[in-house]
PDB file of C-alpha atoms and ligand atoms in Angstrom:
ATOM      1  CA  MET A  50       0.000   0.000   0.000  1.00 61.00           C
ATOM      2  CA  THR A  51       1.356   3.416  -0.954  1.00 69.00           C
ATOM      3  CA  ILE A  52       1.839   6.248   1.534  1.00 70.00           C
ATOM      4  CA  THR A  53      -0.966   8.140  -0.163  1.00 68.00           C
ATOM      5  CA  ALA A  54      -3.276   5.176   0.184  1.00 68.00           C
ATOM      6  CA  ILE A  55      -2.393   4.771   3.861  1.00 65.00           C
ATOM      7  CA  VAL A  56      -3.027   8.463   4.586  1.00 64.00           C
ATOM      8  CA  TYR A  57      -6.272   8.382   2.631  1.00 60.00           C
ATOM      9  CA  ARG A  58      -7.384   5.285   4.477  1.00 62.00           C
ATOM     10  CA  GLN A  59      -6.586   6.807   7.879  1.00 60.00           C
ATOM     11  CA  GLN A  60      -8.446   9.989   7.025  1.00 57.00           C
ATOM     12  CA  PHE A  61     -11.366   8.011   5.747  1.00 53.00           C
ATOM     13  CA  GLU A  62     -11.435   5.877   8.867  1.00 53.00           C
ATOM     14  CA  GLN A  63     -11.306   8.916  11.126  1.00 51.00           C
ATOM     15  CA  ARG A  64     -14.357  10.325   9.420  1.00 55.00           C
ATOM     16  CA  GLN A  65     -16.386   7.241  10.249  1.00 69.00           C
ATOM     17  CA  ASP A  66     -19.376   7.965  12.414  1.00 77.00           C
ATOM     18  CA  PRO A  67     -18.835   6.356  15.845  1.00 77.00           C
ATOM     19  CA  VAL A  68     -22.579   5.937  16.269  1.00 77.00           C
ATOM     20  CA  VAL A  69     -22.823   3.953  13.056  1.00 76.00           C
ATOM     21  CA  ASN A  70     -19.708   2.017  13.950  1.00 81.00           C
ATOM     22  CA  LEU A  71     -21.145   0.917  17.319  1.00 82.00           C
ATOM     23  CA  SER A  72     -22.607  -2.054  15.478  1.00 81.00           C
ATOM     24  CA  GLN A  73     -19.076  -3.384  14.920  1.00 82.00           C
ATOM     25  CA  LEU A  74     -18.793  -3.940  18.680  1.00 84.00           C
ATOM     26  CA  ARG A  75     -21.934  -6.053  18.867  1.00 85.00           C
ATOM     27  CA  LEU A  76     -22.999  -4.530  22.154  1.00 88.00           C
ATOM     28  CA  HIS A  77     -26.071  -5.669  24.032  1.00 88.00           C
ATOM     29  CA  PRO A  78     -29.007  -3.343  23.207  1.00 90.00           C
ATOM     30  CA  ARG A  79     -29.033  -1.531  26.550  1.00 93.00           C
ATOM     31  CA  GLU A  80     -25.278  -0.840  26.382  1.00 93.00           C
ATOM     32  CA  LYS A  81     -25.610   0.248  22.754  1.00 92.00           C
ATOM     33  CA  PHE A  82     -28.356   2.675  23.720  1.00 94.00           C
ATOM     34  CA  PHE A  83     -26.178   3.989  26.561  1.00 96.00           C
ATOM     35  CA  TRP A  84     -23.344   4.757  24.102  1.00 95.00           C
ATOM     36  CA  TRP A  85     -25.803   6.271  21.696  1.00 93.00           C
ATOM     37  CA  ARG A  86     -26.762   8.726  24.484  1.00 95.00           C
ATOM     38  CA  ILE A  87     -23.090   9.513  25.057  1.00 96.00           C
ATOM     39  CA  PHE A  88     -22.461  10.266  21.393  1.00 93.00           C
ATOM     40  CA  GLY A  89     -25.693  12.230  21.269  1.00 92.00           C
ATOM     41  CA  GLY A  90     -24.442  14.447  24.090  1.00 94.00           C
ATOM     42  CA  ILE A  91     -27.377  13.693  26.349  1.00 95.00           C
ATOM     43  CA  LEU A  92     -25.837  11.705  29.198  1.00 96.00           C
ATOM     44  CA  PRO A  93     -26.822  13.685  32.324  1.00 95.00           C
ATOM     45  CA  THR A  94     -23.425  14.062  33.976  1.00 95.00           C
ATOM     46  CA  HIS A  95     -23.054  16.735  36.642  1.00 93.00           C
ATOM     47  CA  GLU A  96     -21.395  19.000  34.089  1.00 92.00           C
ATOM     48  CA  TRP A  97     -24.258  18.402  31.644  1.00 93.00           C
ATOM     49  CA  LEU A  98     -26.838  19.316  34.298  1.00 92.00           C
ATOM     50  CA  SER A  99     -24.912  22.443  35.316  1.00 89.00           C
ATOM     51  CA  SER A 100     -24.735  23.627  31.711  1.00 89.00           C
ATOM     52  CA  ARG A 101     -28.531  23.421  31.609  1.00 90.00           C
ATOM     53  CA  HIS A 102     -29.011  25.401  34.812  1.00 88.00           C
ATOM     54  CA  LEU A 103     -29.785  22.285  36.803  1.00 86.00           C
ATOM     55  CA  PRO A 104     -26.669  22.220  38.982  1.00 78.00           C
ATOM     56  CA  PRO A 105     -26.385  19.206  41.280  1.00 78.00           C
ATOM     57  CA  PRO A 106     -25.716  19.909  44.979  1.00 76.00           C
ATOM     58  CA  ASN A 107     -22.179  18.613  44.531  1.00 79.00           C
ATOM     59  CA  PRO A 108     -20.631  18.817  41.035  1.00 81.00           C
ATOM     60  CA  ALA A 109     -17.790  16.441  41.899  1.00 86.00           C
ATOM     61  CA  CYS A 110     -17.776  12.813  40.841  1.00 93.00           C
ATOM     62  CA  PRO A 111     -19.919  10.684  43.196  1.00 92.00           C
ATOM     63  CA  TRP A 112     -16.994   8.267  43.580  1.00 95.00           C
ATOM     64  CA  GLY A 113     -14.920  10.909  45.346  1.00 93.00           C
ATOM     65  CA  CYS A 114     -12.523  11.565  42.478  1.00 95.00           C
ATOM     66  CA  SER A 115     -12.343  15.288  43.396  1.00 86.00           C
ATOM     67  CA  GLU A 116     -12.874  16.208  39.766  1.00 88.00           C
ATOM     68  CA  PRO A 117     -15.857  17.653  37.936  1.00 89.00           C
ATOM     69  CA  GLU A 118     -17.981  14.926  36.470  1.00 94.00           C
ATOM     70  CA  ASP A 119     -18.020  15.518  32.728  1.00 95.00           C
ATOM     71  CA  ILE A 120     -18.034  13.176  29.736  1.00 96.00           C
ATOM     72  CA  ASN A 121     -14.239  12.858  29.736  1.00 96.00           C
ATOM     73  CA  HIS A 122     -14.316  11.799  33.350  1.00 97.00           C
ATOM     74  CA  VAL A 123     -17.140   9.289  32.913  1.00 97.00           C
ATOM     75  CA  THR A 124     -15.678   7.642  29.793  1.00 98.00           C
ATOM     76  CA  SER A 125     -11.954   7.596  30.558  1.00 97.00           C
ATOM     77  CA  GLU A 126     -10.786   9.037  33.877  1.00 96.00           C
ATOM     78  CA  CYS A 127     -13.071   7.983  36.726  1.00 98.00           C
ATOM     79  CA  SER A 128     -11.353   5.972  39.434  1.00 97.00           C
ATOM     80  CA  PHE A 129     -14.296   3.571  39.677  1.00 98.00           C
ATOM     81  CA  LEU A 130     -14.100   2.837  35.944  1.00 98.00           C
ATOM     82  CA  LEU A 131     -10.335   2.373  36.185  1.00 98.00           C
ATOM     83  CA  ASP A 132     -10.828  -0.111  39.035  1.00 98.00           C
ATOM     84  CA  ILE A 133     -13.173  -2.196  36.859  1.00 98.00           C
ATOM     85  CA  LEU A 134     -10.660  -2.099  33.994  1.00 98.00           C
ATOM     86  CA  SER A 135      -7.868  -3.102  36.380  1.00 97.00           C
ATOM     87  CA  ALA A 136      -9.886  -6.100  37.570  1.00 97.00           C
ATOM     88  CA  LEU A 137     -10.289  -7.235  33.950  1.00 97.00           C
ATOM     89  CA  SER A 138      -6.588  -6.662  33.247  1.00 96.00           C
ATOM     90  CA  ASN A 139      -5.564  -8.551  36.391  1.00 96.00           C
ATOM     91  CA  TRP A 140      -7.473 -11.576  35.117  1.00 95.00           C
ATOM     92  CA  GLY A 141      -5.460 -11.420  31.895  1.00 94.00           C
ATOM     93  CA  PHE A 142      -7.911  -9.712  29.577  1.00 94.00           C
ATOM     94  CA  PHE A 143      -6.652  -6.999  27.285  1.00 92.00           C
ATOM     95  CA  VAL A 144      -8.583  -3.796  27.785  1.00 95.00           C
ATOM     96  CA  PRO A 145      -7.496  -0.529  26.148  1.00 95.00           C
ATOM     97  CA  ARG A 146      -7.034   2.670  28.130  1.00 96.00           C
ATOM     98  CA  PHE A 147      -7.790   6.191  26.967  1.00 97.00           C
ATOM     99  CA  ARG A 148      -6.916   9.684  28.163  1.00 95.00           C
ATOM    100  CA  SER A 149     -10.082  11.396  26.969  1.00 96.00           C
ATOM    101  CA  PHE A 150     -13.494  10.908  25.449  1.00 96.00           C
ATOM    102  CA  ALA A 151     -12.055  12.031  22.112  1.00 95.00           C
ATOM    103  CA  GLU A 152      -9.708   9.037  22.143  1.00 95.00           C
ATOM    104  CA  VAL A 153     -12.544   6.660  23.015  1.00 95.00           C
ATOM    105  CA  LYS A 154     -14.652   8.109  20.239  1.00 93.00           C
ATOM    106  CA  LEU A 155     -11.862   7.712  17.703  1.00 92.00           C
ATOM    107  CA  ALA A 156     -11.258   4.109  18.761  1.00 92.00           C
ATOM    108  CA  ILE A 157     -14.934   3.248  18.284  1.00 92.00           C
ATOM    109  CA  ALA A 158     -15.084   5.144  14.995  1.00 89.00           C
ATOM    110  CA  THR A 159     -12.197   3.139  13.571  1.00 88.00           C
ATOM    111  CA  VAL A 160     -12.757  -0.315  15.076  1.00 87.00           C
ATOM    112  CA  ARG A 161     -13.163  -3.133  12.610  1.00 82.00           C
ATOM    113  CA  LYS A 162     -15.553  -6.032  12.797  1.00 74.00           C
ATOM    114  CA  LYS A 163     -14.223  -8.940  14.901  1.00 71.00           C
ATOM    115  CA  LYS A 164     -11.275  -6.776  16.033  1.00 77.00           C
ATOM    116  CA  GLY A 165     -12.855  -4.971  18.925  1.00 83.00           C
ATOM    117  CA  ALA A 166     -13.028  -7.499  21.743  1.00 88.00           C
ATOM    118  CA  GLY A 167     -11.018  -5.341  24.157  1.00 92.00           C
ATOM    119  CA  LEU A 168     -12.911  -2.233  23.155  1.00 94.00           C
ATOM    120  CA  GLN A 169     -16.156  -4.080  23.690  1.00 93.00           C
ATOM    121  CA  LEU A 170     -15.119  -4.888  27.262  1.00 95.00           C
ATOM    122  CA  TYR A 171     -14.226  -1.224  27.705  1.00 96.00           C
ATOM    123  CA  CYS A 172     -17.669  -0.090  26.529  1.00 96.00           C
ATOM    124  CA  TYR A 173     -19.364  -2.507  28.914  1.00 96.00           C
ATOM    125  CA  ALA A 174     -17.163  -1.252  31.778  1.00 97.00           C
ATOM    126  CA  VAL A 175     -18.137   2.384  31.192  1.00 98.00           C
ATOM    127  CA  TYR A 176     -21.790   1.362  31.176  1.00 97.00           C
ATOM    128  CA  GLN A 177     -21.481  -0.619  34.402  1.00 97.00           C
ATOM    129  CA  ALA A 178     -19.627   2.240  36.113  1.00 98.00           C
ATOM    130  CA  TRP A 179     -22.387   4.670  35.125  1.00 98.00           C
ATOM    131  CA  ARG A 180     -25.118   2.274  36.225  1.00 97.00           C
ATOM    132  CA  SER A 181     -23.446   1.847  39.614  1.00 97.00           C
ATOM    133  CA  ARG A 182     -22.938   5.595  39.872  1.00 97.00           C
ATOM    134  CA  ASN A 183     -26.692   6.084  39.474  1.00 96.00           C
ATOM    135  CA  ALA A 184     -27.361   3.414  42.088  1.00 96.00           C
ATOM    136  CA  LYS A 185     -24.957   5.103  44.508  1.00 95.00           C
ATOM    137  CA  LYS A 186     -26.548   8.502  43.967  1.00 92.00           C
ATOM    138  CA  HIS A 187     -29.999   7.117  44.663  1.00 91.00           C
ATOM    139  CA  GLY A 188     -28.999   5.035  47.671  1.00 93.00           C
ATOM    140  CA  ARG A 189     -29.380   1.696  45.949  1.00 96.00           C
ATOM    141  CA  PRO A 190     -26.915  -1.199  46.291  1.00 96.00           C
ATOM    142  CA  PHE A 191     -24.219  -1.635  43.674  1.00 96.00           C
ATOM    143  CA  GLY A 192     -21.431  -4.104  43.018  1.00 96.00           C
ATOM    144  CA  SER A 193     -17.744  -3.694  43.680  1.00 97.00           C
ATOM    145  CA  PRO A 194     -15.454  -3.203  40.651  1.00 97.00           C
ATOM    146  CA  THR A 195     -14.529  -6.889  40.858  1.00 97.00           C
ATOM    147  CA  VAL A 196     -18.151  -8.006  40.856  1.00 97.00           C
ATOM    148  CA  LEU A 197     -18.910  -5.711  37.929  1.00 97.00           C
ATOM    149  CA  ALA A 198     -15.898  -6.994  35.976  1.00 97.00           C
ATOM    150  CA  ALA A 199     -17.186 -10.542  36.446  1.00 96.00           C
ATOM    151  CA  ALA A 200     -20.659  -9.473  35.316  1.00 95.00           C
ATOM    152  CA  ILE A 201     -19.161  -7.887  32.188  1.00 95.00           C
ATOM    153  CA  LEU A 202     -17.357 -11.094  31.275  1.00 94.00           C
ATOM    154  CA  ALA A 203     -20.509 -13.122  31.851  1.00 91.00           C
ATOM    155  CA  THR A 204     -22.435 -10.759  29.571  1.00 86.00           C
ATOM    156  CA  CYS A 205     -19.800 -10.963  26.833  1.00 81.00           C
ATOM    157  CA  LYS A 206     -19.639 -14.710  27.051  1.00 72.00           C
ATOM    158  CA  SER A 207     -23.394 -15.186  26.844  1.00 60.00           C
ATOM    159  CA  HIS A 208     -24.023 -12.575  24.188  1.00 57.00           C
ATOM    160  CA  SER A 209     -21.232 -11.787  21.766  1.00 51.00           C
ATOM    161  CA  PHE A 210     -19.038 -14.831  21.857  1.00 46.00           C
ATOM    162  CA  SER A 211     -21.488 -17.665  22.213  1.00 39.00           C
ATOM    163  CA  SER A 212     -21.538 -18.303  18.475  1.00 38.00           C
ATOM    164  CA  SER A 213     -17.840 -17.815  17.835  1.00 42.00           C
ATOM    165  CA  PRO A 214     -15.635 -19.342  20.519  1.00 40.00           C
ATOM    166  CA  GLU A 215     -12.544 -18.787  18.390  1.00 40.00           C
ATOM    167  CA  HIS A 216     -13.178 -15.052  18.731  1.00 43.00           C
ATOM    168  CA  TRP A 217     -13.552 -15.409  22.493  1.00 41.00           C
ATOM    169  CA  GLY A 218     -10.045 -16.803  22.498  1.00 39.00           C
ATOM    170  CA  THR A 219      -8.655 -13.489  21.242  1.00 45.00           C
ATOM    171  CA  ILE A 220      -9.333 -11.871  24.612  1.00 48.00           C
ATOM    172  CA  GLN A 221      -9.158 -14.971  26.762  1.00 48.00           C
ATOM    173  CA  PRO A 222      -6.185 -15.392  29.076  1.00 47.00           C
ATOM    174  CA  SER A 223      -3.737 -18.101  28.079  1.00 41.00           C
ATOM    175  CA  TRP A 224      -4.475 -20.083  31.233  1.00 39.00           C
ATOM    176  CA  LEU A 225      -8.004 -20.737  30.084  1.00 42.00           C
ATOM    177  CA  SER A 226      -8.212 -23.748  27.862  1.00 37.00           C
ATOM    178  CA  SER A 227     -11.883 -23.850  26.959  1.00 39.00           C
ATOM    179  CA  PRO A 228     -14.540 -21.127  26.698  1.00 41.00           C
ATOM    180  CA  ASN A 229     -17.056 -23.675  27.949  1.00 41.00           C
ATOM    181  CA  SER A 230     -15.233 -24.502  31.152  1.00 39.00           C
ATOM    182  CA  TRP A 231     -14.429 -21.032  32.361  1.00 42.00           C
ATOM    183  CA  TYR A 232     -16.149 -18.897  34.940  1.00 42.00           C
ATOM    184  CA  PRO A 233     -15.111 -15.524  36.367  1.00 46.00           C
ATOM    185  CA  PRO A 234     -12.953 -15.893  39.511  1.00 44.00           C
ATOM    186  CA  LEU A 235     -15.842 -14.609  41.625  1.00 44.00           C
ATOM    187  CA  TRP A 236     -17.791 -17.753  40.950  1.00 41.00           C
ATOM    188  CA  ALA A 237     -14.966 -20.258  40.803  1.00 36.00           C
ATOM    189  CA  GLY A 238     -15.355 -23.165  43.150  1.00 30.00           C
TER     190      GLY A 238
HETATM  191 ZN1  LIG B 380     -14.929   9.586  39.221  1.00 70.68          ZN
END
């Protein structure tokens, strides 16, 4: 491939619509809808509410991050999200990390079919962190980052990878021999 072709291809890829490209990640409908709200700019973060003259009593992140809760924080910086991602990484799963929402958006816009297993886990993690954040704000119970990481893996296994175990192997740790014999550490034994 020529340099011109490579540059053209990169520019073309970067112009892909991340909303359209969400289908490449094969997310569960509720997670897909959640990301659709993010890309539509309608996720009611504290910053979002403040910009619409509906300031929350405390604009900081509910997880005590001491930072304003905006879309960058929710999708890439929040300590609770990072703890979920760390749990997945500690179990041997590759999960990408990003420094901003712009980087997440670009990754989703350029992901290719059957190449986004780690990014899929990432998208599920952001959703679970937000869901738990809402539960915390409203005084409802929520899972620890480890419990949520296990739930994410269970969701991926039952939904996206059930028909293609060879694909599951691309994000499966080497110490797991069979997709049918594995359970998250939470439930082992
Ligand atoms: Zn936070």
